[in-house]
mmCIF file of C-alpha atoms and ligand atoms in Angstrom:
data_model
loop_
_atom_site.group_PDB
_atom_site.id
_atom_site.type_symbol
_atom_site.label_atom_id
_atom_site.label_comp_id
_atom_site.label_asym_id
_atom_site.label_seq_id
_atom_site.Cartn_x
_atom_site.Cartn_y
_atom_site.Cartn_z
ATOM 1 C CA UNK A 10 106.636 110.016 98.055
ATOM 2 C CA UNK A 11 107.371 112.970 95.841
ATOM 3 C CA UNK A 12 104.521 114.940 94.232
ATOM 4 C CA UNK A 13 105.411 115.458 89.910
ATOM 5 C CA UNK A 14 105.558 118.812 89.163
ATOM 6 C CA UNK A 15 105.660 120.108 85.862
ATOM 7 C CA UNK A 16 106.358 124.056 85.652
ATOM 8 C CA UNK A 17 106.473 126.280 82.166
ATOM 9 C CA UNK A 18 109.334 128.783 81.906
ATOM 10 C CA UNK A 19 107.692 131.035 78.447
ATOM 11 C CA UNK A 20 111.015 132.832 78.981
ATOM 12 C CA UNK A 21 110.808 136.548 76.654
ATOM 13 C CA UNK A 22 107.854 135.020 74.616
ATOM 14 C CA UNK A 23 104.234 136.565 75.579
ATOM 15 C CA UNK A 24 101.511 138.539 74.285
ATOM 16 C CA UNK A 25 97.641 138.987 75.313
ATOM 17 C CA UNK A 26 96.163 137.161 72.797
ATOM 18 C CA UNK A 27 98.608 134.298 72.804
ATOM 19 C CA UNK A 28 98.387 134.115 76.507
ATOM 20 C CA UNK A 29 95.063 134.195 76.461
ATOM 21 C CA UNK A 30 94.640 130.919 73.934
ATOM 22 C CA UNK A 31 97.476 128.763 75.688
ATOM 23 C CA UNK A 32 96.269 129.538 79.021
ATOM 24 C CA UNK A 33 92.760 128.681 78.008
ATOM 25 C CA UNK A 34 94.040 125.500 76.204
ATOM 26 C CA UNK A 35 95.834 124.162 78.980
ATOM 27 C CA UNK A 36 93.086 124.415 81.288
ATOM 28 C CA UNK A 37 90.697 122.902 79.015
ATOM 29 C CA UNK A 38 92.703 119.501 78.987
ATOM 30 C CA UNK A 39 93.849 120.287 82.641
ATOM 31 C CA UNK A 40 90.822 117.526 83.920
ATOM 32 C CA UNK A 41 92.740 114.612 83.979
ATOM 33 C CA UNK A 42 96.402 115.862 84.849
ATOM 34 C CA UNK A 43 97.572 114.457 88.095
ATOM 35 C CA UNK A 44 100.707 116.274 88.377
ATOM 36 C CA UNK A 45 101.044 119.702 90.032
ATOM 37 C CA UNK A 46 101.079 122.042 86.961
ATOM 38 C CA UNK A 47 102.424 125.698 86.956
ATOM 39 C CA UNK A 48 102.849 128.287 84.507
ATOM 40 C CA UNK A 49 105.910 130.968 84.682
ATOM 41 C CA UNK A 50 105.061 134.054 82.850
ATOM 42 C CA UNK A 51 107.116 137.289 81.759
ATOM 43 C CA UNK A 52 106.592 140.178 84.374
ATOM 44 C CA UNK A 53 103.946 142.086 82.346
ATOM 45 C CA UNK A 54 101.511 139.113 81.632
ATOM 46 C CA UNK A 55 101.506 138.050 85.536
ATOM 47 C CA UNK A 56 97.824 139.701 86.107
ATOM 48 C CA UNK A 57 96.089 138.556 82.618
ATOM 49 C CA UNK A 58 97.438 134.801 83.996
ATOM 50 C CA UNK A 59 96.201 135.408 87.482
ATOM 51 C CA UNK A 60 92.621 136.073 86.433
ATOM 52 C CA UNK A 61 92.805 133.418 83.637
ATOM 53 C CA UNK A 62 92.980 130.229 85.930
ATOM 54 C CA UNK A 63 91.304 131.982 88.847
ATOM 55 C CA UNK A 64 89.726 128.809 90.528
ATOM 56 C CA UNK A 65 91.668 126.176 88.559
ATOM 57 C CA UNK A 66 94.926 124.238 89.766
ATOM 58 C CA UNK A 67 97.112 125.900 87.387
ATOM 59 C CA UNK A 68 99.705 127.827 89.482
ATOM 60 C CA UNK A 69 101.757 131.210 88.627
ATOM 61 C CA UNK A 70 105.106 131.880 88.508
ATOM 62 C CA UNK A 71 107.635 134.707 87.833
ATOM 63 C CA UNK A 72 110.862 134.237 86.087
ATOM 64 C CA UNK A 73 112.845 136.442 88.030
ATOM 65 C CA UNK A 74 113.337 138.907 91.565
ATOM 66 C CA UNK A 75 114.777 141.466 93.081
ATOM 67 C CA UNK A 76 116.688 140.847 96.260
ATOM 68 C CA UNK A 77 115.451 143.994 97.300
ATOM 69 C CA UNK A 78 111.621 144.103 99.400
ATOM 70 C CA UNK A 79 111.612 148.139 97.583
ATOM 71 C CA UNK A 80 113.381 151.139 96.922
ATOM 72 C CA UNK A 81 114.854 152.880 93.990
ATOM 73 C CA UNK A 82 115.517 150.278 92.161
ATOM 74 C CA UNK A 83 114.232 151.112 88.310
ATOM 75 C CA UNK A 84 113.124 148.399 86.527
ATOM 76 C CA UNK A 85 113.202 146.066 89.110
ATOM 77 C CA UNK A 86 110.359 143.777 90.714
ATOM 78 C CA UNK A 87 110.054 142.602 94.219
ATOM 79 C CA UNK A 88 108.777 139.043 95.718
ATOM 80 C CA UNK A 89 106.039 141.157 97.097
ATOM 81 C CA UNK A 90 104.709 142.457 93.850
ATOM 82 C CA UNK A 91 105.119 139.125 92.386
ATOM 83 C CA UNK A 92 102.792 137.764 95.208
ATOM 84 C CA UNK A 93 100.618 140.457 94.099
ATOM 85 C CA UNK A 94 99.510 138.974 91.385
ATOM 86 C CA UNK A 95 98.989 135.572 92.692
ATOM 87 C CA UNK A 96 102.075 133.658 91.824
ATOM 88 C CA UNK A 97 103.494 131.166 94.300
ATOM 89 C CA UNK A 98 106.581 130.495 92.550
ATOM 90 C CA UNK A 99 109.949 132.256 91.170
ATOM 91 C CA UNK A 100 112.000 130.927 89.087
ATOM 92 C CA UNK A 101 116.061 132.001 90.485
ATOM 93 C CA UNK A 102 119.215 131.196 89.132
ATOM 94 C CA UNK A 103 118.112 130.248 85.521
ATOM 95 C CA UNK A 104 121.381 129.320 83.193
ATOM 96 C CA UNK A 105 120.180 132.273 80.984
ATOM 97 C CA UNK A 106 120.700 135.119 83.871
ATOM 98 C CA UNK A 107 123.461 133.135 85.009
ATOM 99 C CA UNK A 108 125.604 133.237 81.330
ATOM 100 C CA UNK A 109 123.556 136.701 79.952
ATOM 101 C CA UNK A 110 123.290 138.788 83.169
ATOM 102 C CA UNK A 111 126.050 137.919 85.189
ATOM 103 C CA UNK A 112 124.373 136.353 88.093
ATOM 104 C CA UNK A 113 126.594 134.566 90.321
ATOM 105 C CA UNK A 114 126.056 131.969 92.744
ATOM 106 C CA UNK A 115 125.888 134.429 95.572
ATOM 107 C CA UNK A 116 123.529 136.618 93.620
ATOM 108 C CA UNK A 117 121.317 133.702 92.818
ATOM 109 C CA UNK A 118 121.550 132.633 96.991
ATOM 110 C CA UNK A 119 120.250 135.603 97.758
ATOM 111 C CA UNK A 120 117.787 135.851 95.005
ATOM 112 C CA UNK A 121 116.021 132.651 97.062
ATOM 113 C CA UNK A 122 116.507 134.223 100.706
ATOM 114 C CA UNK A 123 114.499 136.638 99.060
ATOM 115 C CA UNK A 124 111.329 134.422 97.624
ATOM 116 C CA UNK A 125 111.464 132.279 100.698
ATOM 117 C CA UNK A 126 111.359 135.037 103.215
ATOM 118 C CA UNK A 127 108.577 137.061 100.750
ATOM 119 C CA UNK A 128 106.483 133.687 100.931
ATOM 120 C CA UNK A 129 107.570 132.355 97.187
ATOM 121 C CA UNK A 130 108.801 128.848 96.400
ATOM 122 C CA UNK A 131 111.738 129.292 94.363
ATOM 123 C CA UNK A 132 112.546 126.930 91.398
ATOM 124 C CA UNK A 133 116.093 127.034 91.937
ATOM 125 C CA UNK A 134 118.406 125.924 88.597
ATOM 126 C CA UNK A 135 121.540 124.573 88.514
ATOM 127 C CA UNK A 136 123.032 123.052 85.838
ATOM 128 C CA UNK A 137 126.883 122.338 83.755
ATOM 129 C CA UNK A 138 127.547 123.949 80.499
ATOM 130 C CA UNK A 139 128.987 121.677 77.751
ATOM 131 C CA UNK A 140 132.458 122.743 78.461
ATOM 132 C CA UNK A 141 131.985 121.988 81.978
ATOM 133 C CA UNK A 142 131.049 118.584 81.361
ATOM 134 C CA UNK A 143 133.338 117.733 78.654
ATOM 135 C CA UNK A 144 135.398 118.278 80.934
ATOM 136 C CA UNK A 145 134.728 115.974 83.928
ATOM 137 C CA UNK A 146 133.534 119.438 86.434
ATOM 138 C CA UNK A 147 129.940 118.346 86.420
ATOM 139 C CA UNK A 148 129.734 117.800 90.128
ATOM 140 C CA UNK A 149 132.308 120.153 91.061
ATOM 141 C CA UNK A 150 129.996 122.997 89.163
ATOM 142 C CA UNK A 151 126.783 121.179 90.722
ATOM 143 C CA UNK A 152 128.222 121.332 93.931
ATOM 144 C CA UNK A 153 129.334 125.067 94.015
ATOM 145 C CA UNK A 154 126.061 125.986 92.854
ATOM 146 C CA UNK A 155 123.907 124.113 95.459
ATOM 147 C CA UNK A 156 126.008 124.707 98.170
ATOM 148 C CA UNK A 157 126.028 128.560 98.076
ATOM 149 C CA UNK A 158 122.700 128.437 98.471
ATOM 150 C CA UNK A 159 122.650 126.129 101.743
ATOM 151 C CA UNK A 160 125.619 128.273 102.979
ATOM 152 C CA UNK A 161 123.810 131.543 102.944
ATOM 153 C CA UNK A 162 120.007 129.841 103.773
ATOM 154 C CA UNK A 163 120.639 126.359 105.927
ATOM 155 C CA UNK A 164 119.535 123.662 104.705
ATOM 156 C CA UNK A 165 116.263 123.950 106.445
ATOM 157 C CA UNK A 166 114.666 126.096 103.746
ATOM 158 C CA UNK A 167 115.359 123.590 100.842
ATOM 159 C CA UNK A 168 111.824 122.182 102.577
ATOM 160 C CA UNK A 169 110.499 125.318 100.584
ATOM 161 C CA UNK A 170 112.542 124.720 97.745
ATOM 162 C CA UNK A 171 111.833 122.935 94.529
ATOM 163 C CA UNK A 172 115.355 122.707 92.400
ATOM 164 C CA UNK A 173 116.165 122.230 88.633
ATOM 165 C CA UNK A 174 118.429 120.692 87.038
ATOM 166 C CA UNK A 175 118.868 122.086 83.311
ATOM 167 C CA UNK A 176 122.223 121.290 82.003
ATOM 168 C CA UNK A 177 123.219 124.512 79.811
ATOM 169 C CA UNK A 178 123.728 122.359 76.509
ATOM 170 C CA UNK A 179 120.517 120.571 76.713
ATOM 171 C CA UNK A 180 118.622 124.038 76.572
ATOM 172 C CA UNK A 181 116.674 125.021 73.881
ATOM 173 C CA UNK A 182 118.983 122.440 71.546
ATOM 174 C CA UNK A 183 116.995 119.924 71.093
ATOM 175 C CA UNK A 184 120.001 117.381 73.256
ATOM 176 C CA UNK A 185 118.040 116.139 75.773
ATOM 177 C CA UNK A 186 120.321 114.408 78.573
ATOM 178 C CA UNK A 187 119.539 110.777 78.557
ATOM 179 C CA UNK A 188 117.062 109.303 81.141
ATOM 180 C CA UNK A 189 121.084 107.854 83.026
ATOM 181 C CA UNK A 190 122.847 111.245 82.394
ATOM 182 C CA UNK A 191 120.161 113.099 84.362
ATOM 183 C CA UNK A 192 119.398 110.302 86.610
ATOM 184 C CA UNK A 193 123.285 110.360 87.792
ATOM 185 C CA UNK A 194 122.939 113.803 88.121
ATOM 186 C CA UNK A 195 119.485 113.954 90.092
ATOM 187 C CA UNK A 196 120.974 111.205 92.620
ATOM 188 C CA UNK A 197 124.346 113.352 92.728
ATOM 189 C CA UNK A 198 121.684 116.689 93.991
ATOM 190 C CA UNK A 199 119.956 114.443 96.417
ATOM 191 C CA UNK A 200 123.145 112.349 97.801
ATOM 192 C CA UNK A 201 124.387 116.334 98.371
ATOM 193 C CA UNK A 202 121.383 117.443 100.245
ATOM 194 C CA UNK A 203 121.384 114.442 102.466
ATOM 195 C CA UNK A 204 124.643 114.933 103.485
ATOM 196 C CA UNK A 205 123.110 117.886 105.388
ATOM 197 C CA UNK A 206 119.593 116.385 105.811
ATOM 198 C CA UNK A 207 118.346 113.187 104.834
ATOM 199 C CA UNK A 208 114.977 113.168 105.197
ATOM 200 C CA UNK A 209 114.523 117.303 103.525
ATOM 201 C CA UNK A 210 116.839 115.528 100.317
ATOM 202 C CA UNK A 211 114.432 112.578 100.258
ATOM 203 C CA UNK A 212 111.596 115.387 100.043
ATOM 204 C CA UNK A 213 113.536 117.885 97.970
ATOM 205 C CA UNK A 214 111.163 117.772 94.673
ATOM 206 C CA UNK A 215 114.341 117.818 91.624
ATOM 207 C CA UNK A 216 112.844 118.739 88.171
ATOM 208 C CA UNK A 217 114.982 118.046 84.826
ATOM 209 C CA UNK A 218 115.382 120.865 82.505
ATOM 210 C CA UNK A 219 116.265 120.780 78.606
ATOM 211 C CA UNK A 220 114.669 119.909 75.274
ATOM 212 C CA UNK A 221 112.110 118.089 77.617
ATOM 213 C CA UNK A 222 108.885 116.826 75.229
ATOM 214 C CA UNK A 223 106.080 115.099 74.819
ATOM 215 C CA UNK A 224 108.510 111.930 73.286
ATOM 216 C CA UNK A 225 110.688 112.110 75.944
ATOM 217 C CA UNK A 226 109.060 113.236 79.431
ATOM 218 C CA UNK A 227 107.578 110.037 80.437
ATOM 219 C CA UNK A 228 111.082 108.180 80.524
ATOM 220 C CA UNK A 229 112.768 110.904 82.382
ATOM 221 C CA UNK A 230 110.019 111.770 84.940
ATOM 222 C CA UNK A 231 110.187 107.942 85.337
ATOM 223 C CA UNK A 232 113.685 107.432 86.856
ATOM 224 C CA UNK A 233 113.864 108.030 91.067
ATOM 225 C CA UNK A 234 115.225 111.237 91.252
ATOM 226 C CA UNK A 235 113.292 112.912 88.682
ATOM 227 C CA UNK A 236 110.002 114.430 89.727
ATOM 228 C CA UNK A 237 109.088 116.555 86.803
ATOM 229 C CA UNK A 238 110.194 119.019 84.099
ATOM 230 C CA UNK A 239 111.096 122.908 84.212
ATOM 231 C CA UNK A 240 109.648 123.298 79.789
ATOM 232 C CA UNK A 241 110.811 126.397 77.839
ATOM 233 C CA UNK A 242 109.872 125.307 74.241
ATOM 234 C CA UNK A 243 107.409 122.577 74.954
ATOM 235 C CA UNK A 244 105.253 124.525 77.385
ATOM 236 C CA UNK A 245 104.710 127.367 74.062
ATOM 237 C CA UNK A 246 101.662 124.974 72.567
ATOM 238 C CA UNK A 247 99.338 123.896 74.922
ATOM 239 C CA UNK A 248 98.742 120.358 73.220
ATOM 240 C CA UNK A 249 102.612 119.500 73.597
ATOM 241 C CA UNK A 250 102.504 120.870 77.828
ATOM 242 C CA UNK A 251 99.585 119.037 78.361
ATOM 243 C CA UNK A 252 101.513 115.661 77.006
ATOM 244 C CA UNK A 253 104.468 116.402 79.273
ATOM 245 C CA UNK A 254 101.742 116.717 81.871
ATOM 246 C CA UNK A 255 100.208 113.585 81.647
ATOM 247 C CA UNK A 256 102.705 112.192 81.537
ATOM 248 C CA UNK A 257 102.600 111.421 84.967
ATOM 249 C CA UNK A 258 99.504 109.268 84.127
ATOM 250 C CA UNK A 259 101.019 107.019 82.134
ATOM 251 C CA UNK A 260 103.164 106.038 85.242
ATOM 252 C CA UNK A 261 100.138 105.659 86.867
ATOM 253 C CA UNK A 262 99.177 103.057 84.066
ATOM 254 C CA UNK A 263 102.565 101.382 83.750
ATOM 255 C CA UNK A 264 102.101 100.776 87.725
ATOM 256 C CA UNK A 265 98.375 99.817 87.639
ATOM 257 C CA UNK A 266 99.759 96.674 85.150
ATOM 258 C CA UNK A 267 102.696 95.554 86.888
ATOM 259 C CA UNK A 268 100.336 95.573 89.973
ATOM 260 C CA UNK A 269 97.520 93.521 88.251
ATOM 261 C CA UNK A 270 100.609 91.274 87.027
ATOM 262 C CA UNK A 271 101.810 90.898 90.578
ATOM 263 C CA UNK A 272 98.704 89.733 92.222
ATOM 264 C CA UNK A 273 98.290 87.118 89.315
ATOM 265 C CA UNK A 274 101.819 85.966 90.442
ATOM 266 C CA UNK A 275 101.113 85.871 93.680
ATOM 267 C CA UNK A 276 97.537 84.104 93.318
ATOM 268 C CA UNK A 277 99.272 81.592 91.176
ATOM 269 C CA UNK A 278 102.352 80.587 93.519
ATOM 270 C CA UNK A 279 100.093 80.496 96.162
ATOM 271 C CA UNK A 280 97.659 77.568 94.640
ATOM 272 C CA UNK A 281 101.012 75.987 93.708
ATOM 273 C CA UNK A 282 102.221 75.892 96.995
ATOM 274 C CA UNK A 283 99.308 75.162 99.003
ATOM 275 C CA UNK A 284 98.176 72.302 96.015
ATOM 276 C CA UNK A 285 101.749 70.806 96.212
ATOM 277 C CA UNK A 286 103.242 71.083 99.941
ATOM 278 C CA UNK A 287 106.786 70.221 100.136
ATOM 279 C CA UNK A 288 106.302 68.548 96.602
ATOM 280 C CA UNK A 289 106.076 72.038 95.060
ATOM 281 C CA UNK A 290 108.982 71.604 92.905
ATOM 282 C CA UNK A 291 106.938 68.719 90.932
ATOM 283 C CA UNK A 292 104.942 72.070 89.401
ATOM 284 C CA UNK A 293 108.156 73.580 87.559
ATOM 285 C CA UNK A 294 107.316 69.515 85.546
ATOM 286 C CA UNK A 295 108.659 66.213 85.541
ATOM 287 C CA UNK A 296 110.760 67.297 89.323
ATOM 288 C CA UNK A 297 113.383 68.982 87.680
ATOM 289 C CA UNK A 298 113.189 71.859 90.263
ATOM 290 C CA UNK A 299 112.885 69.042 92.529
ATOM 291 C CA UNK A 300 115.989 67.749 91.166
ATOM 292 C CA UNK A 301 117.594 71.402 91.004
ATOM 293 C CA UNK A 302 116.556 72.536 94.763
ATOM 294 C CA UNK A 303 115.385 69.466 96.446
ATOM 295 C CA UNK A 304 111.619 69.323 97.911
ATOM 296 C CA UNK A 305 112.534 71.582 100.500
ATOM 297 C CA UNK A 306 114.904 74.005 98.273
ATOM 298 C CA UNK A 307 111.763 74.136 96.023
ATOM 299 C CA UNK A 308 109.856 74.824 98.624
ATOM 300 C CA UNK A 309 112.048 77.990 100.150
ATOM 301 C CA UNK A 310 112.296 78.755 96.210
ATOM 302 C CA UNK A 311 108.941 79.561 96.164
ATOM 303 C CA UNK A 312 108.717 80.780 99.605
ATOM 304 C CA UNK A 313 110.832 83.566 98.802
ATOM 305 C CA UNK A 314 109.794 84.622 95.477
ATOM 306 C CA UNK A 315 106.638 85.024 97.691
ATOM 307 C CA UNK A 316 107.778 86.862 99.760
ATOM 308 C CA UNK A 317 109.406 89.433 97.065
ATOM 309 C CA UNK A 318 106.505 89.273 95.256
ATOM 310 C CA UNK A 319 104.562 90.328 98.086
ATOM 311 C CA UNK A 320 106.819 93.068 98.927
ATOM 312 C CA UNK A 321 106.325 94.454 95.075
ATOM 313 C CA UNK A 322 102.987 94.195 95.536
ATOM 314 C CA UNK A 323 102.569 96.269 98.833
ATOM 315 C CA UNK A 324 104.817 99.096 97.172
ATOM 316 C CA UNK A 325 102.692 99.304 93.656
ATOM 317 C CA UNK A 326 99.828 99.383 96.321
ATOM 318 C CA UNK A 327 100.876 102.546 98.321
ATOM 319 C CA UNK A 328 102.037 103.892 94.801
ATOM 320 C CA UNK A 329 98.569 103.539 93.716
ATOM 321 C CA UNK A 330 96.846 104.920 96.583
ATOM 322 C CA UNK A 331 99.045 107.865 96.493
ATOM 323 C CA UNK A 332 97.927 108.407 92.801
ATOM 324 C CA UNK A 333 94.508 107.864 93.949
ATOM 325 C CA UNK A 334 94.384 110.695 96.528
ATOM 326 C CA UNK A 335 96.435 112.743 93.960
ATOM 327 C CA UNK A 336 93.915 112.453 91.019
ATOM 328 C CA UNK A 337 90.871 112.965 93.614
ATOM 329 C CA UNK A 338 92.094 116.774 94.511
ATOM 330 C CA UNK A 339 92.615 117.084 91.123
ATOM 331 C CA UNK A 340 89.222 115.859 90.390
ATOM 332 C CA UNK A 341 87.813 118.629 93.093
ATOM 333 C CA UNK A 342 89.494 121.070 91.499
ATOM 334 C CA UNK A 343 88.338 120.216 88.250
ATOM 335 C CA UNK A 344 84.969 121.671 88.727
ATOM 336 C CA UNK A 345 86.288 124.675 89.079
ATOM 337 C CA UNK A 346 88.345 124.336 85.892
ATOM 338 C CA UNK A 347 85.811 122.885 83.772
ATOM 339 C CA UNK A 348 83.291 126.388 84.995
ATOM 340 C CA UNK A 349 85.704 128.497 84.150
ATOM 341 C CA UNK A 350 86.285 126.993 80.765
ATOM 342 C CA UNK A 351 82.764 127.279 79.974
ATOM 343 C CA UNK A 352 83.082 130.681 80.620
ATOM 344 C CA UNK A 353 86.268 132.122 78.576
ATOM 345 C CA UNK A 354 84.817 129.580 76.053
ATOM 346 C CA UNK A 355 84.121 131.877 73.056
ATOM 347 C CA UNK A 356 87.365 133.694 73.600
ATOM 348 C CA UNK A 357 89.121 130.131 73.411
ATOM 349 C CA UNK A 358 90.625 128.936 69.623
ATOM 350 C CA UNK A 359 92.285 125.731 69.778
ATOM 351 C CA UNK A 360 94.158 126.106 66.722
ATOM 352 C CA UNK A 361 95.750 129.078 68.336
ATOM 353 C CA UNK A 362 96.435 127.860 71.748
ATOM 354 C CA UNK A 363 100.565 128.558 71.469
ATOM 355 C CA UNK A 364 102.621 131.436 72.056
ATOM 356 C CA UNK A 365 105.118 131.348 69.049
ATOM 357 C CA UNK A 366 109.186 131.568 70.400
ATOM 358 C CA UNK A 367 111.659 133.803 68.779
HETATM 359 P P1 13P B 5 113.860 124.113 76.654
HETATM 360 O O1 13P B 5 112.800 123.169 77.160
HETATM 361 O O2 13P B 5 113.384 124.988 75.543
HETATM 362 O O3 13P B 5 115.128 123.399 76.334
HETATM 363 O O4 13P B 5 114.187 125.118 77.852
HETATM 364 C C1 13P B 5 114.417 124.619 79.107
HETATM 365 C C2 13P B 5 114.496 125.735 80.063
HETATM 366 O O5 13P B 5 115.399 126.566 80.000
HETATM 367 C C3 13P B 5 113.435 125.859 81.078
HETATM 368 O O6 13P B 5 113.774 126.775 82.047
#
């Protein structure tokens, strides 16, 4: 099973105080998050962030790399000075350097090589533009884009790899693809990887990107192939991040009561059988199941909706142990969070806990 990872992308929006509150305010309601949580900041604000959740599970990110390890390269930042600072994480291949800087999907591969041999997990985007999928070249564009990549790096490094798909119209529009549109999509990514590797696609983590919110993350991080969001807007305000972080917990909730439901099920067509024997079909009333299936069809009946039920019930069980051992390092980690909230508190303002976007 897939860990949920939710990752901010502030894009060009930053400054010390506002980093300072949203940073703060995240980690204050970080407690109960069970998903893997990471911040990408702008290049200048990487070291305020680093000392900020020092000892907490909030991760770092960049938003960008230079292929090159250094050099004369003005302006430019390496995967080692990005490690620097802490981060763990890079964000390549983003539909904004894509359309406004010309990257190309040989650019972007080797943007990766260079974060995976430095040490960094890339958060590698791919994603259609409108046009693109107006026009039925969805996969085609999909399929160029990933493939590059595995060209120039094998398919072996997508185990350090976490992907995003942010279709270009959904960005920062407020059109968030619909919990099937990015479903089809997310299955199309893994189907692609496992065409190379089937167990790396079934480990693959594939985020959605676009318009993703606090009214619309828990349906989209619920379908298979979805294991979290890349947020630009959203992950601005602390309040609405911490939503799209949690989430995650709500799955947890929606499990825990189809799991209690399943063991009532199971309890009950168990006293039905073993009360009725072969007769079982008298308990659907007046033998009409008897009638329908026979005593013994009855009896398979509820043989085998035992037997699914059972099935359910051993997967919601491994879900929720999963969960378990997810929210107890969480839990460890919170100590640390919760210390290191008590001491930034006086610098922390709730009301202020957002960076605004331009
Ligand atoms: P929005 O969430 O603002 O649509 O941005 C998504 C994005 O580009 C994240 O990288």
């Amino acid at each position: 099973m897939r860990n949920t990872i939710v990752a901010g992308n502030w894009k060009m929006n930053a400054s010390k105080d506002a980093v300072k509150s949203l940073v703060n305010g995240i980690l204050s309601g970080m407690g109960d998050v069970s998903a893997e949580v990471l911040v990408c900041a702008p290049f200048p604000y990487l070291s305020q962030v680093e000392t900020l959740i020092s000892g907490s599970s909030l991760m770092l990110g960049a938003q960008n790399l230079n292929v090159n390890v250094s050099g004369a390269f003005t302006g430019e930042v390496s995967a080692e000075m990005i490690k620097d600072f802490g981060a763990k994480h890079v964000i390549v291949g983003h539909s904004e350097r894509r359309s406004l800087y010309g990257e190309t999907s040989e650019i972007v591969a080797k943007k990766t090589k260079a974060a995976i041999d430095s040490g960094l997990t890339p958060l590698l985007c791919i994603g259609e533009s409108l046009d693109q999928r107006e026009s039925g070249n969805t996969e085609a564009v999909i399929s160029e884009q990933l493939t590059t990549v595995v060209r120039l790096i094998g398919i072996e490094a997508f185990k350090n790899i976490i992907i995003a798909y942010e279709p270009v119209w959904a960005i920062g529009t407020g059109m968030t693809a619909t919990p099937e549109q990015a479903q089809a999509v997310h299955m199309f990514i893994r189907n692609l990887l496992a065409s190379s590797n089937q167990d790396i696609a079934e480990k693959t983590p594939i985020l959605y990107g676009g318009s993703m919110n606090a009214g619309n993350a828990l349906e989209l991080i619920s379908c298979p192939d979805i294991d979290g969001g890349l947020i630009g807007g959203a992950a601005l305000k602390a309040e609405d991040f911490l939503q799209i972080c949690k989430a995650v917990n709500m799955t947890f909730q929606i499990i825990l009561v189809v799991h209690v439901l399943l063991a009532l099920g199971l309890v009950g067509l168990i006293l039905i059988q073993h009360g009725k024997g072969a007769d079982a079909g008298a308990a659907f009333g007046s033998g009409a199941a008897g009638s329908v299936f026979g005593a013994r069809g009855a009896h398979s009946f509820l043989y085998k909706l035992t037997a699914i039920l059972a099935i359910c019930f051993f997967v919601t069980s491994i879900s929720l142990a999963y969960f378990a051992s997810n929210e107890r390092s969480v839990a460890d980690s919170g100590q640390s969070i919760m210390s290191q909230t008590v001491m930034s508190d006086d610098a922390f303002d709730e009301d202020t806990s957002e960076i605004p976007s331009n």
